[in-house]
Amino acid sequence: MTIFLKAGSELRERLQPDVDYYTRKVETEEGKSIRTILEELGINPAFVAFAYSDGSIKRLDYVPKDGDTITLQPPVSGG
Amino acid sequence: MTAELSSKEEDRYFRQLFVKEWNQEKLKQAKVFVAGVGGLGSASTYYLAAAGIGTIHICDGDIVERVDLNRQILYSEKSIGKPKVEEAYRRLSMLNPEIKIDITNGYLTKKNVSTLIDGYDIIVDGLDNVETRLLLNTLSIEKGIPYAYGTVQGWEGFLSLFNPPATACFSCVMDEGLEEKITPTLVPGVLPGIIGAIQASEVIKYLMDVERTSLGKLMVYDSRRLAFDVITIEKNPNCSCNKL
Ligand SMILES: [Zn+2]
């Protein structure tokens, strides 16, 4: 199945987008969590504070469905 | 402080007084605690003071440096070397002498936070680190004071209004993740201005009980692509806020 991962700011370079400035197309198998998918891409899940898809927060143990677009957010703490 | 408006106040707030659902008297009686007057706090306190919040307490232990001036609009070249809270006090009192501004020239710590935030209606986040946000989050839950969260980095900013047990808290959302240590904050100066101004708007709406939109929501603003994502946040069943 195919999912799309998006990331801005500091995570973007780790994600290495290939669809557009923010988005990477990822081929993966069903049943894997975001955490596992990130690990398989060589991205340390510890650099993700939270993820969201379809207007709601997803934890890293969320198991994506075919065609999902998931935005990854790094921890941000400036003020 | 009497809730009734003087004729001077009626003049000052005239352009907002007759906005539908507006309640200037509620703002006049409100007490707002602002933790940190850097980039976010400069913008939020400026608009909160202008709006006529009756009591604003600002807390920061920092000194103004030249490098702050791209975004910390309360300060000027003349402020360099002076305590931020004193400069902020001067600027905000010039803007609105009708309100009360209290200052604490020091950082929030485990020791002082409980006493400092006591009796306030809402806490506004102007901090620049996770540790103090966690501390403020815990105490705001213990005392039942809503916490208007905001943060910025790069082209992005986040914003929410946490008010457990009704909503998720800061830790419910940010329980995972290591921060790549980016110190100091790298941002276009206008970004904390935007987030700080929206924080002020959400605080004002909260105080007047107008469509408390940011409760249970997290706004992610990407200024690079002019995108505001508003996402629903649910309580994390494993979060310590469920036990407090
Ligand atoms: Zn929580």
GROMACS .gro file of C-alpha atoms and ligand atoms in nm:
model
  324
    1MET     CA    1   0.000   0.000   0.000
    2THR     CA    2   0.098   0.363  -0.041
    3ILE     CA    3   0.094   0.636   0.222
    4PHE     CA    4   0.215   0.996   0.216
    5LEU     CA    5   0.425   1.142   0.495
    6LYS     CA    6   0.457   1.518   0.529
    7ALA     CA    7   0.693   1.725   0.739
    8GLY     CA    8   0.800   2.087   0.761
    9SER     CA    9   1.067   2.259   0.968
   10GLU     CA   10   1.347   2.051   1.117
   11LEU     CA   11   1.194   1.716   1.024
   12ARG     CA   12   1.173   1.789   0.654
   13GLU     CA   13   1.536   1.715   0.581
   14ARG     CA   14   1.519   1.386   0.767
   15LEU     CA   15   1.209   1.286   0.573
   16GLN     CA   16   1.363   1.363   0.232
   17PRO     CA   17   1.041   1.462   0.050
   18ASP     CA   18   1.008   1.346  -0.312
   19VAL     CA   19   0.649   1.437  -0.411
   20ASP     CA   20   0.664   1.810  -0.326
   21TYR     CA   21   0.849   2.033  -0.082
   22TYR     CA   22   0.687   1.861   0.217
   23THR     CA   23   0.569   1.519   0.106
   24ARG     CA   24   0.728   1.177   0.068
   25LYS     CA   25   0.551   0.884  -0.092
   26VAL     CA   26   0.611   0.564   0.100
   27GLU     CA   27   0.537   0.207  -0.009
   28THR     CA   28   0.475  -0.012   0.293
   29GLU     CA   29   0.275  -0.314   0.410
   30GLU     CA   30  -0.054  -0.297   0.596
   31GLY     CA   31  -0.052  -0.340   0.973
   32LYS     CA   32   0.261  -0.140   1.051
   33SER     CA   33   0.250   0.154   1.292
   34ILE     CA   34   0.383   0.501   1.209
   35ARG     CA   35   0.667   0.429   1.451
   36THR     CA   36   0.771   0.113   1.264
   37ILE     CA   37   0.741   0.281   0.925
   38LEU     CA   38   0.963   0.568   1.043
   39GLU     CA   39   1.219   0.325   1.181
   40GLU     CA   40   1.227   0.139   0.850
   41LEU     CA   41   1.288   0.470   0.672
   42GLY     CA   42   1.581   0.536   0.902
   43ILE     CA   43   1.406   0.825   1.081
   44ASN     CA   44   1.431   0.819   1.460
   45PRO     CA   45   1.067   0.841   1.585
   46ALA     CA   46   1.199   1.033   1.885
   47PHE     CA   47   1.224   1.340   1.661
   48VAL     CA   48   0.847   1.337   1.611
   49ALA     CA   49   0.643   1.510   1.882
   50PHE     CA   50   0.308   1.413   1.732
   51ALA     CA   51   0.148   1.326   1.402
   52TYR     CA   52  -0.190   1.412   1.254
   53SER     CA   53  -0.412   1.297   0.976
   54ASP     CA   54  -0.767   1.386   0.870
   55GLY     CA   55  -0.786   1.667   1.124
   56SER     CA   56  -0.699   1.467   1.432
   57ILE     CA   57  -0.393   1.378   1.633
   58LYS     CA   58  -0.248   1.032   1.577
   59ARG     CA   59  -0.013   0.865   1.819
   60LEU     CA   60   0.295   0.696   1.678
   61ASP     CA   61   0.130   0.356   1.734
   62TYR     CA   62  -0.140   0.452   1.479
   63VAL     CA   63  -0.157   0.204   1.192
   64PRO     CA   64  -0.209   0.390   0.862
   65LYS     CA   65  -0.447   0.279   0.589
   66ASP     CA   66  -0.374   0.279   0.217
   67GLY     CA   67  -0.372   0.635   0.081
   68ASP     CA   68  -0.339   0.807   0.422
   69THR     CA   69  -0.157   1.138   0.438
   70ILE     CA   70   0.014   1.182   0.773
   71THR     CA   71   0.179   1.504   0.885
   72LEU     CA   72   0.470   1.465   1.124
   73GLN     CA   73   0.554   1.744   1.369
   74PRO     CA   74   0.885   1.782   1.546
   75PRO     CA   75   0.888   1.917   1.902
   76VAL     CA   76   0.883   2.297   1.893
   77SER     CA   77   0.949   2.509   2.199
   78GLY     CA   78   1.048   2.863   2.101
   79GLY     CA   79   0.872   3.174   2.219
   80MET     CA   80  -1.193   4.743   4.065
   81THR     CA   81  -1.548   4.844   3.971
   82ALA     CA   82  -1.682   4.678   3.661
   83GLU     CA   83  -1.852   4.995   3.546
   84LEU     CA   84  -1.673   5.178   3.266
   85SER     CA   85  -1.570   5.541   3.303
   86SER     CA   86  -1.640   5.779   3.014
   87LYS     CA   87  -1.267   5.771   2.936
   88GLU     CA   88  -1.282   5.393   2.910
   89GLU     CA   89  -1.592   5.412   2.693
   90ASP     CA   90  -1.398   5.637   2.454
   91ARG     CA   91  -1.094   5.411   2.457
   92TYR     CA   92  -1.287   5.091   2.385
   93PHE     CA   93  -1.557   5.245   2.166
   94ARG     CA   94  -1.463   5.055   1.848
   95GLN     CA   95  -1.497   4.716   2.020
   96LEU     CA   96  -1.774   4.787   2.275
   97PHE     CA   97  -2.050   4.730   2.022
   98VAL     CA   98  -1.909   4.424   1.855
   99LYS     CA   99  -2.174   4.151   1.897
  100GLU     CA  100  -2.118   3.939   2.211
  101TRP     CA  101  -1.849   4.179   2.340
  102ASN     CA  102  -1.835   4.223   2.718
  103GLN     CA  103  -1.590   4.494   2.821
  104GLU     CA  104  -1.690   4.470   3.187
  105LYS     CA  105  -1.584   4.105   3.193
  106LEU     CA  106  -1.246   4.200   3.049
  107LYS     CA  107  -1.210   4.476   3.305
  108GLN     CA  108  -1.264   4.230   3.588
  109ALA     CA  109  -1.036   3.965   3.438
  110LYS     CA  110  -0.694   3.869   3.575
  111VAL     CA  111  -0.446   3.729   3.324
  112PHE     CA  112  -0.104   3.582   3.403
  113VAL     CA  113   0.155   3.602   3.123
  114ALA     CA  114   0.453   3.368   3.160
  115GLY     CA  115   0.736   3.522   2.960
  116VAL     CA  116   0.751   3.847   2.763
  117GLY     CA  117   0.966   3.753   2.466
  118GLY     CA  118   0.835   3.729   2.110
  119LEU     CA  119   0.497   3.570   2.193
  120GLY     CA  120   0.447   3.766   2.514
  121SER     CA  121   0.530   4.099   2.348
  122ALA     CA  122   0.244   4.055   2.104
  123SER     CA  123  -0.008   3.895   2.343
  124THR     CA  124   0.041   4.143   2.628
  125TYR     CA  125   0.026   4.441   2.391
  126TYR     CA  126  -0.314   4.337   2.259
  127LEU     CA  127  -0.442   4.223   2.599
  128ALA     CA  128  -0.347   4.558   2.750
  129ALA     CA  129  -0.499   4.748   2.458
  130ALA     CA  130  -0.819   4.543   2.489
  131GLY     CA  131  -0.861   4.649   2.851
  132ILE     CA  132  -0.787   4.336   3.055
  133GLY     CA  133  -0.821   4.471   3.410
  134THR     CA  134  -0.517   4.300   3.560
  135ILE     CA  135  -0.217   4.161   3.374
  136HIS     CA  136   0.070   3.997   3.562
  137ILE     CA  137   0.389   3.960   3.360
  138CYS     CA  138   0.669   3.732   3.472
  139ASP     CA  139   1.013   3.708   3.313
  140GLY     CA  140   1.368   3.712   3.448
  141ASP     CA  141   1.541   3.807   3.125
  142ILE     CA  142   1.725   4.121   3.015
  143VAL     CA  143   1.664   4.282   2.674
  144GLU     CA  144   1.938   4.220   2.417
  145ARG     CA  145   1.978   4.363   2.069
  146VAL     CA  146   1.913   4.018   1.918
  147ASP     CA  147   1.558   4.025   2.066
  148LEU     CA  148   1.451   4.330   1.869
  149ASN     CA  149   1.352   4.152   1.546
  150ARG     CA  150   1.044   4.015   1.724
  151GLN     CA  151   1.004   4.144   2.080
  152ILE     CA  152   0.810   4.454   1.989
  153LEU     CA  153   0.764   4.580   2.344
  154TYR     CA  154   1.128   4.685   2.345
  155SER     CA  155   1.348   4.937   2.167
  156GLU     CA  156   1.718   5.009   2.128
  157LYS     CA  157   1.693   5.202   2.457
  158SER     CA  158   1.571   4.889   2.638
  159ILE     CA  159   1.894   4.698   2.582
  160GLY     CA  160   2.045   4.585   2.910
  161LYS     CA  161   1.726   4.648   3.109
  162PRO     CA  162   1.495   4.386   3.266
  163LYS     CA  163   1.221   4.286   3.022
  164VAL     CA  164   0.940   4.313   3.277
  165GLU     CA  165   1.035   4.671   3.366
  166GLU     CA  166   1.048   4.775   3.001
  167ALA     CA  167   0.724   4.588   2.929
  168TYR     CA  168   0.559   4.757   3.228
  169ARG     CA  169   0.668   5.100   3.102
  170ARG     CA  170   0.544   5.037   2.749
  171LEU     CA  171   0.212   4.875   2.847
  172SER     CA  172   0.130   5.145   3.105
  173MET     CA  173   0.191   5.410   2.840
  174LEU     CA  174  -0.043   5.224   2.607
  175ASN     CA  175  -0.321   5.180   2.864
  176PRO     CA  176  -0.303   5.357   3.202
  177GLU     CA  177  -0.655   5.235   3.287
  178ILE     CA  178  -0.540   4.881   3.369
  179LYS     CA  179  -0.332   4.728   3.646
  180ILE     CA  180  -0.002   4.568   3.550
  181ASP     CA  181   0.189   4.358   3.802
  182ILE     CA  182   0.541   4.238   3.739
  183THR     CA  183   0.769   3.962   3.861
  184ASN     CA  184   1.131   4.007   3.759
  185GLY     CA  185   1.232   3.642   3.774
  186TYR     CA  186   1.173   3.305   3.611
  187LEU     CA  187   0.898   3.061   3.698
  188THR     CA  188   1.029   2.785   3.922
  189LYS     CA  189   0.886   2.488   4.111
  190LYS     CA  190   0.905   2.704   4.425
  191ASN     CA  191   0.728   3.018   4.305
  192VAL     CA  192   0.483   2.906   4.034
  193SER     CA  193   0.200   2.796   4.262
  194THR     CA  194   0.185   3.127   4.451
  195LEU     CA  195   0.235   3.338   4.139
  196ILE     CA  196  -0.053   3.196   3.934
  197ASP     CA  197  -0.294   3.179   4.227
  198GLY     CA  198  -0.618   3.367   4.167
  199TYR     CA  199  -0.572   3.427   3.793
  200ASP     CA  200  -0.845   3.349   3.540
  201ILE     CA  201  -0.612   3.226   3.267
  202ILE     CA  202  -0.241   3.173   3.196
  203VAL     CA  203  -0.081   3.288   2.872
  204ASP     CA  204   0.225   3.105   2.744
  205GLY     CA  205   0.517   3.322   2.637
  206LEU     CA  206   0.785   3.071   2.733
  207ASP     CA  207   1.079   2.945   2.529
  208ASN     CA  208   1.139   2.597   2.669
  209VAL     CA  209   0.961   2.267   2.735
  210GLU     CA  210   1.065   2.227   3.100
  211THR     CA  211   0.886   2.542   3.220
  212ARG     CA  212   0.583   2.460   3.003
  213LEU     CA  213   0.556   2.120   3.174
  214LEU     CA  214   0.577   2.290   3.514
  215LEU     CA  215   0.313   2.547   3.421
  216ASN     CA  216   0.094   2.274   3.270
  217THR     CA  217   0.101   2.068   3.590
  218LEU     CA  218   0.022   2.365   3.813
  219SER     CA  219  -0.252   2.494   3.583
  220ILE     CA  220  -0.420   2.152   3.606
  221GLU     CA  221  -0.384   2.139   3.986
  222LYS     CA  222  -0.538   2.485   4.021
  223GLY     CA  223  -0.795   2.445   3.744
  224ILE     CA  224  -0.668   2.751   3.553
  225PRO     CA  225  -0.689   2.729   3.173
  226TYR     CA  226  -0.358   2.747   2.988
  227ALA     CA  227  -0.333   2.936   2.657
  228TYR     CA  228  -0.043   2.757   2.493
  229GLY     CA  229   0.166   2.895   2.209
  230THR     CA  230   0.504   2.822   2.059
  231VAL     CA  231   0.712   2.896   1.747
  232GLN     CA  232   1.011   2.763   1.558
  233GLY     CA  233   1.126   2.816   1.200
  234TRP     CA  234   0.824   2.898   0.980
  235GLU     CA  235   0.577   2.719   1.211
  236GLY     CA  236   0.377   2.803   1.517
  237PHE     CA  237   0.136   2.606   1.740
  238LEU     CA  238  -0.148   2.724   1.959
  239SER     CA  239  -0.409   2.568   2.185
  240LEU     CA  240  -0.618   2.628   2.493
  241PHE     CA  241  -0.577   2.351   2.749
  242ASN     CA  242  -0.834   2.317   3.025
  243PRO     CA  243  -0.837   1.968   3.179
  244PRO     CA  244  -1.030   1.770   3.281
  245ALA     CA  245  -1.259   1.896   3.002
  246THR     CA  246  -0.981   1.894   2.741
  247ALA     CA  247  -0.641   1.746   2.675
  248CYS     CA  248  -0.339   1.909   2.841
  249PHE     CA  249   0.005   2.003   2.707
  250SER     CA  250   0.150   1.665   2.811
  251CYS     CA  251  -0.134   1.473   2.641
  252VAL     CA  252  -0.009   1.609   2.307
  253MET     CA  253   0.364   1.649   2.360
  254ASP     CA  254   0.430   1.334   2.555
  255GLU     CA  255   0.659   1.194   2.292
  256GLY     CA  256   0.960   1.335   2.121
  257LEU     CA  257   1.311   1.450   2.171
  258GLU     CA  258   1.389   1.799   2.082
  259GLU     CA  259   1.673   1.869   1.846
  260LYS     CA  260   1.836   2.137   2.052
  261ILE     CA  261   1.777   2.450   1.853
  262THR     CA  262   1.874   2.726   2.087
  263PRO     CA  263   1.816   3.005   2.051
  264THR     CA  264   1.479   3.013   1.873
  265LEU     CA  265   1.521   3.079   1.500
  266VAL     CA  266   1.213   3.254   1.361
  267PRO     CA  267   1.101   3.525   1.124
  268GLY     CA  268   1.016   3.807   1.370
  269VAL     CA  269   0.657   3.834   1.255
  270LEU     CA  270   0.573   3.469   1.340
  271PRO     CA  271   0.562   3.501   1.722
  272GLY     CA  272   0.367   3.823   1.658
  273ILE     CA  273   0.099   3.628   1.471
  274ILE     CA  274   0.078   3.346   1.724
  275GLY     CA  275   0.089   3.589   2.021
  276ALA     CA  276  -0.191   3.796   1.867
  277ILE     CA  277  -0.407   3.487   1.815
  278GLN     CA  278  -0.335   3.381   2.175
  279ALA     CA  279  -0.462   3.723   2.287
  280SER     CA  280  -0.772   3.682   2.072
  281GLU     CA  281  -0.843   3.335   2.213
  282VAL     CA  282  -0.791   3.460   2.571
  283ILE     CA  283  -1.030   3.752   2.516
  284LYS     CA  284  -1.292   3.518   2.367
  285TYR     CA  285  -1.246   3.273   2.654
  286LEU     CA  286  -1.293   3.548   2.913
  287MET     CA  287  -1.610   3.674   2.746
  288ASP     CA  288  -1.734   3.319   2.687
  289VAL     CA  289  -1.749   3.366   2.310
  290GLU     CA  290  -1.703   3.049   2.102
  291ARG     CA  291  -1.411   2.894   2.290
  292THR     CA  292  -1.273   2.758   1.964
  293SER     CA  293  -0.924   2.657   2.067
  294LEU     CA  294  -1.038   2.428   2.353
  295GLY     CA  295  -0.957   2.071   2.254
  296LYS     CA  296  -0.797   2.188   1.931
  297LEU     CA  297  -0.440   2.242   1.826
  298MET     CA  298  -0.373   2.502   1.560
  299VAL     CA  299  -0.065   2.439   1.349
  300TYR     CA  300   0.030   2.743   1.142
  301ASP     CA  301   0.282   2.707   0.863
  302SER     CA  302   0.364   3.061   0.757
  303ARG     CA  303   0.571   2.935   0.465
  304ARG     CA  304   0.264   2.800   0.284
  305LEU     CA  305   0.000   3.014   0.459
  306ALA     CA  306  -0.167   2.705   0.603
  307PHE     CA  307  -0.365   2.690   0.926
  308ASP     CA  308  -0.439   2.331   1.023
  309VAL     CA  309  -0.678   2.300   1.316
  310ILE     CA  310  -0.665   1.950   1.456
  311THR     CA  311  -0.872   1.782   1.722
  312ILE     CA  312  -0.677   1.668   2.025
  313GLU     CA  313  -0.806   1.407   2.258
  314LYS     CA  314  -0.697   1.333   2.611
  315ASN     CA  315  -0.421   1.077   2.629
  316PRO     CA  316  -0.548   0.805   2.868
  317ASN     CA  317  -0.189   0.747   2.982
  318CYS     CA  318  -0.126   1.112   3.066
  319SER     CA  319  -0.071   1.213   3.428
  320CYS     CA  320  -0.344   1.479   3.395
  321ASN     CA  321  -0.598   1.201   3.442
  322LYS     CA  322  -0.467   1.139   3.793
  323LEU     CA  323  -0.432   1.498   3.911
  324ZN      ZN  324  -0.279   1.534   2.981
   0.00000   0.00000   0.00000
